[in-house]
Amino acid sequence: MTTIYSARWVLPVSAAAIEHGAVAVEGQRIAGIGPETEIVAKFPGARIESLDEAVILPGLVNAHTHLELTALRGYLEKEEADFFAWLRKLTIARLERMTPDDIRVSAAWGACEAVRAGITCVADASDSGLQSMLALQEVGLRGVVYQESFGPDARLAQENFEKLKIKLRELREQESELVRAGVSPHAPYTVCGPQLELIAELARFEGLPLMMHAAESEAEELLLREGCGAFAEGLARRSIEWKVPRMSTIQYLKQVGILDTQPLLAHCIRVDDNDIETLRATRSTVAHCPKSNAKLGHGRAPFAKFLAAGVLVGLGSDSVASNNTCDILEEARFATLLSRAAGAHVSAEDTLRVATFGGQLSAGAQADLIAVSSSGVHQTPAYDPVATLIFASSGRDVILTVIDGREVYRDGRVTTIDEDRLRARVKEIAANLHG
Ligand SMILES: [Zn+2]
């Protein structure tokens, strides 16, 4: 069965925009793309879906998120000025106040929000990896679930590493064509050096994708460069000995082998030119999270410099506990404006390429595509579809999300899951957390 999606604009991203274009989908693949009249003639008997005043483009990629924390949207506003207190309240809520089913519901609600915003693929870091993977699969979202690992105390490195391997085994048994398993040593200040070395070696040996928070906050930089600051004091209070590497996060991660895994590194705010060159040379990917970085007051990553240097970059929302929405079009606008505000011109085309992370609409490509309505008052008139997407649209304008050839979001409803039942459960979880 072939379906043809047609719209005023089709943006292959890898090629020029097509006005009055169409995309033909057969099974899990794109069978053809071109002017509507040509595609309709080429696939007689196909089901034709006319989306009219809309833009069809490759699915958006959320390069850094924690869908399991979706129930914590707006829960940590009072702690935002103190990152240490913020992390502690978040950890207590997740580990002590949410059941495994709460976590799965929270992640599924996040997955619904993602597909509603035209996100077809996520890089999701999770402490409860199995629950997150089940949630992604329920909703039909593509992605990698990175099982998190914690442990700042070097004496417990081996023990914590064994715990990670047990969770990872469970996760890998649940892998599917759409959702794969990865590993995520949480951050340089929550995982000690020996544990980072063990996890890097495992990822290399098993060919596992690896994600990590890196160079995010001043407290992290102070701990790594000088052995002082809020994180250092927190470790001292717990009588944890910490060997101060006296270098930047990126150079430290190179030293402990993390950069040998072509990792995905979230934030990368506190990086200098030497670090940027190291990121490029090691083919590390930066998950740029401009809104989360701004909201928590961590600063601004050098997005334009990454692009100019040829560093691989994707856009991440981070968790909605710090953002508060999972919306990559908003993230794209914010990234572009923030760069320009700092005097570095980034084009809408560049940001769109980053937001779709190498995805393209071409014959033979996987059928992950979305349609964004461009008929809104806030989008009219539209002279250029890319500018309309980046500067005048948000995830709320998305009208269709197709993942692996399947319509996961259509006509205002997520088709794969009972959203009303989920909404009721999310409210119940929030009431428990609030009480
Ligand atoms: Zn994060």
Coordinates of C-alpha atoms and ligand atoms in Angstrom, one line a residue:
M1 CA 0.0 0.0 0.0
T2 CA 1.4 3.4 -1.1
T3 CA 0.4 6.6 0.6
I4 CA 1.2 10.0 -1.0
Y5 CA 1.4 13.0 1.3
S6 CA 1.2 16.3 -0.6
A7 CA 1.5 19.9 0.7
R8 CA 2.2 23.4 -0.4
W9 CA 5.9 22.8 0.5
V10 CA 8.1 19.7 0.7
L11 CA 11.5 20.3 2.3
P12 CA 13.9 17.4 1.6
V13 CA 16.6 19.3 3.6
S14 CA 19.3 17.5 1.5
A15 CA 18.0 19.3 -1.6
A16 CA 16.0 22.4 -2.6
A17 CA 12.4 23.0 -1.4
I18 CA 9.7 21.7 -3.7
E19 CA 6.6 23.9 -4.0
H20 CA 3.4 21.9 -4.4
G21 CA 5.4 18.8 -3.6
A22 CA 4.6 15.2 -2.6
V23 CA 6.2 12.3 -0.8
A24 CA 5.2 8.7 -1.5
V25 CA 5.6 6.2 1.3
E26 CA 5.7 2.4 0.8
G27 CA 6.0 0.3 4.0
Q28 CA 8.8 1.7 6.1
R29 CA 10.5 3.6 3.2
I30 CA 10.1 6.7 1.1
A31 CA 9.4 5.5 -2.5
G32 CA 9.5 8.8 -4.2
I33 CA 9.6 12.6 -3.8
G34 CA 9.0 15.4 -6.2
P35 CA 6.3 17.7 -7.6
E36 CA 2.8 16.5 -6.7
T37 CA 1.7 16.0 -10.3
E38 CA 4.7 13.8 -11.0
I39 CA 4.4 11.7 -7.9
V40 CA 0.7 11.1 -8.4
A41 CA 1.3 10.0 -12.0
K42 CA 4.2 7.7 -10.9
F43 CA 2.2 5.9 -8.2
P44 CA -1.3 5.2 -9.6
G45 CA -3.8 3.7 -7.1
A46 CA -2.0 5.3 -4.1
R47 CA -3.9 6.7 -1.2
I48 CA -3.5 10.5 -1.5
E49 CA -3.4 12.6 1.7
S50 CA -3.5 16.3 0.9
L51 CA -2.2 18.4 3.7
D52 CA -2.7 21.7 1.8
E53 CA -1.1 24.8 3.5
A54 CA 1.7 22.9 5.3
V55 CA 5.4 22.0 5.1
I56 CA 6.5 18.3 4.9
L57 CA 10.0 17.7 6.2
P58 CA 12.1 14.9 7.8
G59 CA 11.3 14.2 11.4
L60 CA 12.9 16.3 14.1
V61 CA 15.5 14.7 16.4
N62 CA 15.7 15.4 20.1
A63 CA 19.4 14.7 20.8
H64 CA 19.1 15.0 24.6
T65 CA 16.2 14.3 26.9
H66 CA 15.0 12.4 29.9
L67 CA 11.4 11.4 29.2
E68 CA 11.1 9.6 32.5
L69 CA 11.2 13.0 34.2
T70 CA 8.1 14.4 32.3
A71 CA 6.0 14.2 35.5
L72 CA 8.4 16.7 37.1
R73 CA 7.6 19.5 34.6
G74 CA 7.5 22.7 36.7
Y75 CA 8.2 20.8 40.0
L76 CA 11.7 22.3 40.5
E77 CA 11.2 26.0 39.8
K78 CA 12.1 27.1 43.4
E79 CA 15.4 25.2 43.3
E80 CA 16.5 26.5 40.0
A81 CA 19.0 29.1 41.4
D82 CA 20.9 26.3 43.2
F83 CA 21.9 23.5 40.8
F84 CA 23.0 21.2 43.7
A85 CA 19.6 21.5 45.5
W86 CA 17.9 21.1 42.1
L87 CA 19.7 17.8 41.4
R88 CA 19.0 16.5 44.9
K89 CA 15.2 17.2 44.8
L90 CA 15.0 15.6 41.4
T91 CA 16.9 12.5 42.5
I92 CA 14.7 12.1 45.6
A93 CA 11.5 12.5 43.6
R94 CA 12.6 9.9 41.0
L95 CA 14.2 7.3 43.3
E96 CA 12.0 7.5 46.4
R97 CA 8.6 9.0 45.4
M98 CA 7.8 7.4 42.0
T99 CA 7.0 3.7 41.4
P100 CA 8.3 1.9 38.3
D101 CA 4.9 2.3 36.7
D102 CA 4.9 6.0 37.5
I103 CA 8.2 6.3 35.7
R104 CA 6.8 4.4 32.6
V105 CA 3.7 6.6 32.5
S106 CA 5.9 9.7 32.9
A107 CA 8.1 8.6 30.0
A108 CA 5.1 7.6 27.8
W109 CA 3.6 11.1 28.4
G110 CA 6.9 12.6 27.4
A111 CA 6.9 10.4 24.2
C112 CA 3.4 11.6 23.4
E113 CA 4.5 15.2 23.8
A114 CA 7.5 14.5 21.5
V115 CA 5.6 12.9 18.6
R116 CA 3.0 15.7 18.9
A117 CA 5.9 18.2 18.4
G118 CA 7.1 16.3 15.3
I119 CA 10.0 14.6 17.0
T120 CA 10.6 11.1 15.4
C121 CA 13.8 10.1 17.2
V122 CA 15.1 10.7 20.7
A123 CA 18.4 10.2 22.5
D124 CA 16.9 9.5 26.0
A125 CA 19.0 9.1 29.1
S126 CA 17.2 7.2 31.9
D127 CA 17.9 5.8 35.3
S128 CA 15.0 3.3 34.7
G129 CA 16.1 2.4 31.2
L130 CA 13.7 -0.5 30.9
Q131 CA 10.6 1.6 31.7
S132 CA 11.7 4.3 29.3
M133 CA 12.3 1.8 26.5
L134 CA 8.8 0.2 27.1
A135 CA 7.3 3.7 26.9
L136 CA 9.0 4.6 23.6
Q137 CA 7.9 1.3 22.1
E138 CA 4.3 1.8 23.3
V139 CA 4.1 5.2 21.6
G140 CA 6.0 4.1 18.5
L141 CA 8.9 6.6 18.9
R142 CA 12.4 5.8 17.4
G143 CA 15.4 6.3 19.6
V144 CA 18.2 5.1 21.8
V145 CA 17.6 4.7 25.6
Y146 CA 20.9 5.3 27.4
Q147 CA 21.0 3.5 30.7
E148 CA 22.4 5.9 33.3
S149 CA 25.2 5.0 35.7
F150 CA 26.1 7.0 38.9
G151 CA 28.9 6.7 41.4
P152 CA 31.4 9.4 42.5
D153 CA 33.2 7.1 45.0
A154 CA 36.2 5.4 43.4
R155 CA 36.0 2.6 46.0
L156 CA 32.6 1.6 44.6
A157 CA 33.5 1.9 40.9
Q158 CA 33.5 -1.9 40.2
E159 CA 30.3 -2.5 42.2
N160 CA 28.4 0.3 40.4
F161 CA 29.7 -0.9 37.1
E162 CA 28.3 -4.4 37.8
K163 CA 24.9 -2.8 38.6
L164 CA 25.0 -1.0 35.3
K165 CA 25.7 -4.3 33.5
I166 CA 22.7 -5.9 35.1
K167 CA 20.3 -3.1 34.0
L168 CA 21.9 -3.0 30.6
R169 CA 21.3 -6.8 30.1
E170 CA 17.6 -6.3 30.9
L171 CA 17.4 -3.3 28.5
R172 CA 19.1 -5.2 25.6
E173 CA 16.6 -8.0 25.9
Q174 CA 13.9 -5.5 25.2
E175 CA 15.6 -3.9 22.2
S176 CA 13.5 -3.6 19.0
E177 CA 14.1 -2.4 15.5
L178 CA 13.1 1.2 16.5
V179 CA 14.6 1.4 20.0
R180 CA 18.2 0.5 20.9
A181 CA 20.1 0.5 24.1
G182 CA 23.1 2.6 25.1
V183 CA 25.0 3.6 28.2
S184 CA 25.2 7.0 30.0
P185 CA 27.7 7.7 32.7
H186 CA 25.7 10.6 34.2
A187 CA 28.3 13.4 34.5
P188 CA 31.9 14.0 35.4
Y189 CA 30.9 15.1 38.9
T190 CA 28.6 12.1 39.6
V191 CA 30.8 9.3 38.2
C192 CA 34.4 8.8 39.3
G193 CA 37.3 8.4 36.8
P194 CA 37.8 4.6 37.2
Q195 CA 34.0 4.0 36.6
L196 CA 34.2 6.3 33.5
E197 CA 37.1 4.2 32.2
L198 CA 35.2 0.9 32.7
I199 CA 32.1 2.2 31.0
A200 CA 34.0 3.6 28.0
E201 CA 35.8 0.3 27.6
L202 CA 32.4 -1.6 27.7
A203 CA 30.9 0.8 25.1
R204 CA 33.9 0.4 22.8
F205 CA 34.0 -3.4 23.2
E206 CA 30.3 -3.9 22.7
G207 CA 29.7 -1.1 20.1
L208 CA 27.2 0.7 22.4
P209 CA 26.2 4.3 21.9
L210 CA 27.3 6.5 24.9
M211 CA 25.7 9.7 26.1
M212 CA 27.0 11.9 28.9
H213 CA 26.4 15.4 30.4
A214 CA 29.6 17.4 29.9
A215 CA 30.9 21.0 30.6
E216 CA 27.5 22.2 31.8
S217 CA 27.9 24.3 34.9
E218 CA 30.4 26.5 36.8
A219 CA 30.3 24.1 39.7
E220 CA 31.5 21.2 37.4
E221 CA 34.3 23.3 36.0
L222 CA 35.4 24.4 39.5
L223 CA 35.4 20.8 40.7
L224 CA 37.5 19.5 37.7
R225 CA 39.9 22.4 37.4
E226 CA 40.4 23.4 41.1
G227 CA 38.7 20.8 43.3
C228 CA 36.4 23.5 45.0
G229 CA 32.8 24.8 44.7
A230 CA 29.4 23.3 45.5
F231 CA 30.0 19.8 44.0
A232 CA 33.4 19.6 45.8
E233 CA 31.8 20.5 49.1
G234 CA 29.0 17.9 48.5
L235 CA 31.5 15.2 47.9
A236 CA 33.5 16.2 51.0
R237 CA 30.4 16.1 53.1
R238 CA 29.9 12.5 52.0
S239 CA 33.6 11.7 52.8
I240 CA 34.2 10.9 49.1
E241 CA 37.8 11.3 48.0
W242 CA 38.0 13.0 44.6
K243 CA 41.2 13.2 42.5
V244 CA 41.2 16.6 40.9
P245 CA 42.2 16.3 37.2
R246 CA 43.1 20.0 36.9
M247 CA 41.9 20.3 33.3
S248 CA 38.7 21.1 31.3
T249 CA 35.9 18.6 31.2
I250 CA 36.5 17.7 27.5
Q251 CA 40.3 17.0 28.1
Y252 CA 39.4 15.0 31.1
L253 CA 36.9 12.9 29.1
K254 CA 39.5 12.3 26.5
Q255 CA 42.0 11.2 29.2
V256 CA 39.6 8.6 30.7
G257 CA 38.6 7.2 27.2
I258 CA 35.1 8.5 26.9
L259 CA 36.0 10.4 23.7
D260 CA 37.2 7.1 22.1
T261 CA 33.5 6.0 21.9
Q262 CA 32.3 8.9 19.6
P263 CA 30.0 9.9 22.4
L264 CA 27.0 12.2 22.5
L265 CA 27.8 15.0 24.9
A266 CA 25.0 17.1 26.3
H267 CA 25.5 20.9 26.9
C268 CA 29.2 21.6 26.2
I269 CA 28.9 25.2 27.4
R270 CA 32.3 25.5 29.1
V271 CA 34.6 24.7 26.2
D272 CA 37.5 26.6 24.7
D273 CA 38.9 26.5 21.1
N274 CA 41.2 23.6 22.0
D275 CA 38.2 21.6 23.4
I276 CA 36.2 22.4 20.2
E277 CA 39.0 21.0 18.1
T278 CA 39.1 17.9 20.3
L279 CA 35.4 17.4 19.9
R280 CA 35.8 17.6 16.1
A281 CA 38.8 15.3 15.9
T282 CA 37.2 12.6 18.1
R283 CA 33.9 12.8 16.1
S284 CA 32.0 13.5 19.3
T285 CA 28.5 14.9 18.9
V286 CA 27.3 17.8 20.9
A287 CA 23.7 17.9 22.0
H288 CA 23.1 21.6 22.2
C289 CA 20.3 22.4 24.7
P290 CA 20.0 26.2 24.6
K291 CA 16.7 26.6 26.5
S292 CA 17.7 24.3 29.4
N293 CA 21.1 26.0 29.6
A294 CA 19.4 29.4 29.8
K295 CA 16.7 28.5 32.2
L296 CA 19.1 27.0 34.7
G297 CA 21.5 30.0 34.2
H298 CA 24.4 27.8 33.0
G299 CA 25.2 30.1 30.1
R300 CA 25.4 29.6 26.3
A301 CA 27.2 27.0 24.3
P302 CA 29.2 28.3 21.3
F303 CA 26.7 26.9 18.7
A304 CA 28.1 29.0 15.7
K305 CA 31.6 27.9 16.5
F306 CA 30.6 24.3 16.6
L307 CA 29.1 24.6 13.2
A308 CA 32.1 26.6 11.8
A309 CA 34.5 24.0 13.1
G310 CA 32.7 21.1 11.7
V311 CA 31.7 19.6 15.1
L312 CA 28.6 17.3 14.8
V313 CA 25.7 19.0 16.6
G314 CA 22.1 18.1 17.4
L315 CA 19.5 20.0 19.4
G316 CA 18.2 18.7 22.7
S317 CA 15.4 19.8 24.9
D318 CA 16.8 18.2 28.1
S319 CA 14.1 17.1 30.5
V320 CA 11.0 19.2 30.8
A321 CA 11.9 19.5 34.5
S322 CA 14.4 22.1 33.3
N323 CA 12.9 23.5 30.1
N324 CA 9.6 23.1 30.4
T325 CA 8.6 21.8 27.0
C326 CA 9.9 19.1 24.6
D327 CA 9.8 21.1 21.4
I328 CA 12.7 21.1 18.9
L329 CA 11.3 23.8 16.7
E330 CA 11.3 26.1 19.7
E331 CA 14.8 24.9 20.5
A332 CA 15.9 25.7 16.9
R333 CA 14.5 29.3 17.1
F334 CA 16.1 29.9 20.4
A335 CA 19.5 28.5 19.3
T336 CA 19.4 30.7 16.2
L337 CA 18.4 33.9 18.0
L338 CA 20.8 33.3 20.9
S339 CA 23.7 33.0 18.5
R340 CA 22.7 36.1 16.6
A341 CA 22.3 38.0 19.9
A342 CA 25.9 37.2 20.7
G343 CA 27.0 38.5 17.2
A344 CA 27.4 35.1 15.5
H345 CA 25.2 34.7 12.4
V346 CA 23.6 31.3 12.1
S347 CA 21.1 30.8 9.2
A348 CA 17.7 29.2 9.5
E349 CA 18.9 26.6 6.9
D350 CA 21.8 25.6 9.2
T351 CA 19.6 25.3 12.2
L352 CA 17.1 23.2 10.3
R353 CA 19.8 20.8 9.3
V354 CA 20.9 20.5 12.9
A355 CA 17.2 20.0 14.1
T356 CA 16.7 17.1 11.6
F357 CA 20.2 15.7 12.4
G358 CA 21.1 14.5 8.9
G359 CA 17.6 13.2 8.2
Q360 CA 16.4 13.7 4.6
L361 CA 13.5 13.0 2.4
S362 CA 14.8 10.9 -0.6
A363 CA 13.8 7.7 -2.3
G364 CA 14.9 4.8 -0.2
A365 CA 15.3 6.7 3.0
Q366 CA 13.4 5.6 6.2
A367 CA 9.9 7.0 6.3
D368 CA 10.3 9.4 9.3
L369 CA 8.5 12.5 8.2
I370 CA 6.3 15.3 9.6
A371 CA 4.0 18.0 8.4
V372 CA 3.8 21.4 10.0
S373 CA 0.8 23.5 9.3
S374 CA 1.8 26.9 7.8
S375 CA -1.7 28.4 7.7
G376 CA -1.7 30.0 11.1
V377 CA -2.3 33.7 11.7
H378 CA 1.2 33.8 13.2
Q379 CA 2.7 32.3 10.0
T380 CA 0.8 34.2 7.4
P381 CA 2.1 35.4 5.0
A382 CA 4.9 33.0 4.4
Y383 CA 7.5 33.8 1.7
D384 CA 10.1 31.2 2.6
P385 CA 9.2 27.8 4.2
V386 CA 12.4 27.4 6.1
A387 CA 12.1 30.9 7.7
T388 CA 8.5 30.2 8.5
L389 CA 9.5 26.9 10.3
I390 CA 12.4 28.3 12.3
F391 CA 11.1 31.8 13.1
A392 CA 7.3 31.6 13.2
S393 CA 6.4 28.0 14.1
S394 CA 6.6 25.7 17.1
G395 CA 5.8 22.0 17.8
R396 CA 2.2 23.0 18.4
D397 CA 1.8 23.6 14.6
V398 CA 2.7 20.0 13.8
I399 CA -0.3 18.1 12.2
L400 CA 1.2 14.8 11.2
T401 CA 4.1 12.6 12.5
V402 CA 5.0 9.4 10.6
I403 CA 7.7 7.1 12.1
D404 CA 8.9 4.1 10.2
G405 CA 6.0 4.6 7.8
R406 CA 3.4 4.6 10.5
E407 CA 1.1 7.5 11.4
V408 CA 1.8 8.0 15.1
Y409 CA 0.2 11.4 15.4
R410 CA -2.6 12.5 13.2
D411 CA -5.7 14.8 13.4
G412 CA -4.8 16.0 16.9
R413 CA -4.5 12.5 18.4
V414 CA -1.6 10.2 19.2
T415 CA -2.8 7.1 17.5
T416 CA -0.9 4.5 19.4
I417 CA -1.9 5.0 23.0
D418 CA -4.9 6.1 25.1
E419 CA -3.8 9.7 25.9
D420 CA -6.8 10.4 28.2
R421 CA -5.9 7.5 30.5
L422 CA -2.3 8.6 30.5
R423 CA -3.2 12.2 31.4
A424 CA -5.3 11.0 34.4
R425 CA -2.3 8.9 35.6
V426 CA 0.1 11.8 35.2
K427 CA -2.1 14.1 37.3
E428 CA -2.3 11.4 39.9
I429 CA 1.5 11.1 40.0
A430 CA 1.8 14.9 40.3
A431 CA -0.7 15.0 43.1
N432 CA 1.4 12.4 45.0
L433 CA 4.6 14.4 44.4
H434 CA 3.0 17.6 45.5
G435 CA 1.5 16.1 48.7
Ligands
ZN1 ZN 20.2 16.0 30.8

